[in-house]
XYZ file of C-alpha atoms in Angstrom:
135
model
C 27.395 -15.417 19.093
C 24.420 -16.444 16.993
C 21.857 -18.578 18.765
C 19.902 -21.288 16.897
C 16.781 -19.107 17.201
C 18.577 -16.158 15.598
C 19.974 -18.358 12.843
C 16.462 -19.690 12.110
C 15.123 -16.116 12.039
C 17.891 -15.011 9.660
C 17.244 -17.988 7.395
C 13.484 -17.392 7.109
C 12.412 -16.951 3.508
C 9.166 -15.508 2.275
C 7.287 -16.172 -0.940
C 5.302 -12.936 -1.147
C 1.950 -12.454 -2.883
C 1.242 -8.792 -3.665
C -2.249 -7.286 -3.457
C -2.713 -4.061 -5.406
C -5.527 -1.822 -4.154
C -5.795 0.849 -6.843
C -9.503 0.238 -6.448
C -10.638 -1.468 -3.300
C -11.018 -5.195 -3.841
C -14.306 -6.443 -2.333
C -13.582 -8.302 0.920
C -15.001 -11.637 -0.292
C -12.815 -11.461 -3.411
C -9.819 -10.511 -1.239
C -10.235 -13.485 1.110
C -10.694 -15.848 -1.849
C -7.524 -14.455 -3.460
C -5.547 -14.889 -0.239
C -6.866 -18.439 0.212
C -5.759 -19.283 -3.342
C -2.349 -17.689 -2.747
C -1.882 -19.839 0.368
C -2.870 -22.961 -1.596
C -0.205 -21.992 -4.153
C 2.502 -21.850 -1.482
C 2.734 -18.164 -0.639
C 3.643 -17.526 3.009
C 3.515 -13.705 3.066
C 1.402 -10.942 1.567
C 2.302 -7.386 0.603
C -0.708 -5.080 0.795
C -0.679 -1.900 -1.271
C -2.309 1.045 0.496
C -2.961 4.112 -1.625
C -2.744 7.208 0.528
C -5.502 8.848 -1.514
C -7.825 5.968 -0.638
C -7.424 6.196 3.137
C -7.240 10.001 3.196
C -9.359 11.361 0.365
C -9.481 14.805 1.983
C -8.003 16.683 4.935
C -10.850 15.657 7.262
C -11.054 11.930 6.479
C -8.654 9.177 7.528
C -10.089 5.675 7.228
C -8.077 2.451 7.374
C -11.082 0.253 8.287
C -11.260 -1.810 5.071
C -7.514 -2.232 4.864
C -7.307 -3.137 8.575
C -9.866 -5.860 7.888
C -7.700 -7.211 5.055
C -4.538 -7.207 7.152
C -6.415 -8.848 10.032
C -7.483 -11.682 7.719
C -3.940 -12.210 6.434
C -2.323 -12.175 9.887
C -4.936 -13.567 12.261
C -6.948 -15.903 10.031
C -4.215 -17.196 7.720
C -1.155 -16.738 9.969
C 0.892 -15.092 7.227
C 3.497 -12.364 7.453
C 2.344 -9.076 5.986
C 4.201 -6.122 4.524
C 2.477 -2.795 4.017
C 3.274 -0.627 1.012
C 2.131 2.990 1.294
C 1.560 4.518 -2.149
C 2.117 8.279 -2.026
C 0.405 9.021 -5.328
C -2.585 11.325 -5.330
C -5.307 12.060 -7.888
C -4.679 14.915 -10.321
C -7.829 16.621 -9.024
C -6.689 16.217 -5.402
C -7.113 19.248 -3.169
C -5.108 17.802 -0.241
C -1.778 18.270 -2.036
C -1.963 21.033 -4.642
C -0.148 21.049 -7.967
C 2.633 23.229 -6.544
C 3.643 20.201 -4.414
C 3.644 17.594 -7.211
C 6.668 16.208 -9.076
C 7.365 17.842 -12.418
C 9.274 16.686 -15.448
C 12.239 18.495 -17.000
C 9.866 20.768 -18.965
C 8.006 21.749 -15.783
C 4.880 19.719 -16.576
C 3.206 17.662 -13.851
C 4.394 14.042 -13.757
C 1.104 12.244 -14.316
C 0.459 8.542 -14.780
C -1.606 5.736 -13.410
C -3.916 2.953 -14.325
C -6.399 5.405 -15.837
C -4.718 7.715 -18.326
C -3.355 10.722 -16.517
C -5.125 10.270 -13.216
C -2.305 10.025 -10.671
C 0.512 12.286 -9.580
C 3.380 11.803 -7.153
C 4.239 14.267 -4.430
C 7.436 16.241 -4.780
C 9.959 15.280 -2.150
C 11.375 18.793 -2.590
C 8.170 20.160 -1.069
C 8.360 20.317 2.719
C 4.571 20.695 2.771
C 3.970 17.519 0.727
C 6.486 15.497 2.717
C 4.925 16.666 6.002
C 1.456 15.709 4.734
C 2.719 12.236 3.777
C 4.411 11.727 7.155
C 1.373 12.946 9.064
């Protein structure tokens, strides 16, 4: 039997504003953008987290700036937040070598991105790449 609380939870609707972090947005600009989104009626935010940004190499894992953004959305603005982990890596990346990158039908690396040819996507056929992403 569905309780009124469950029915209310099921009927919740979110108007989601998406923040893309291909380059890290300065915190002041981020908070201004979120404030404007709230004024426009958004009640949730989806934050894009590029894996290459938080783990540029095997020895570095840093979520500090993104944690600050999520904290502002949740604790200062009271919004719901969704996190989107982007598994693309830079072409020059040493963390996941070219042998673990998706390839097209001709065998060439699948390369794209906001700057011509700068991002690749891990191959989900590579156990190594998938393990790195999960870790």
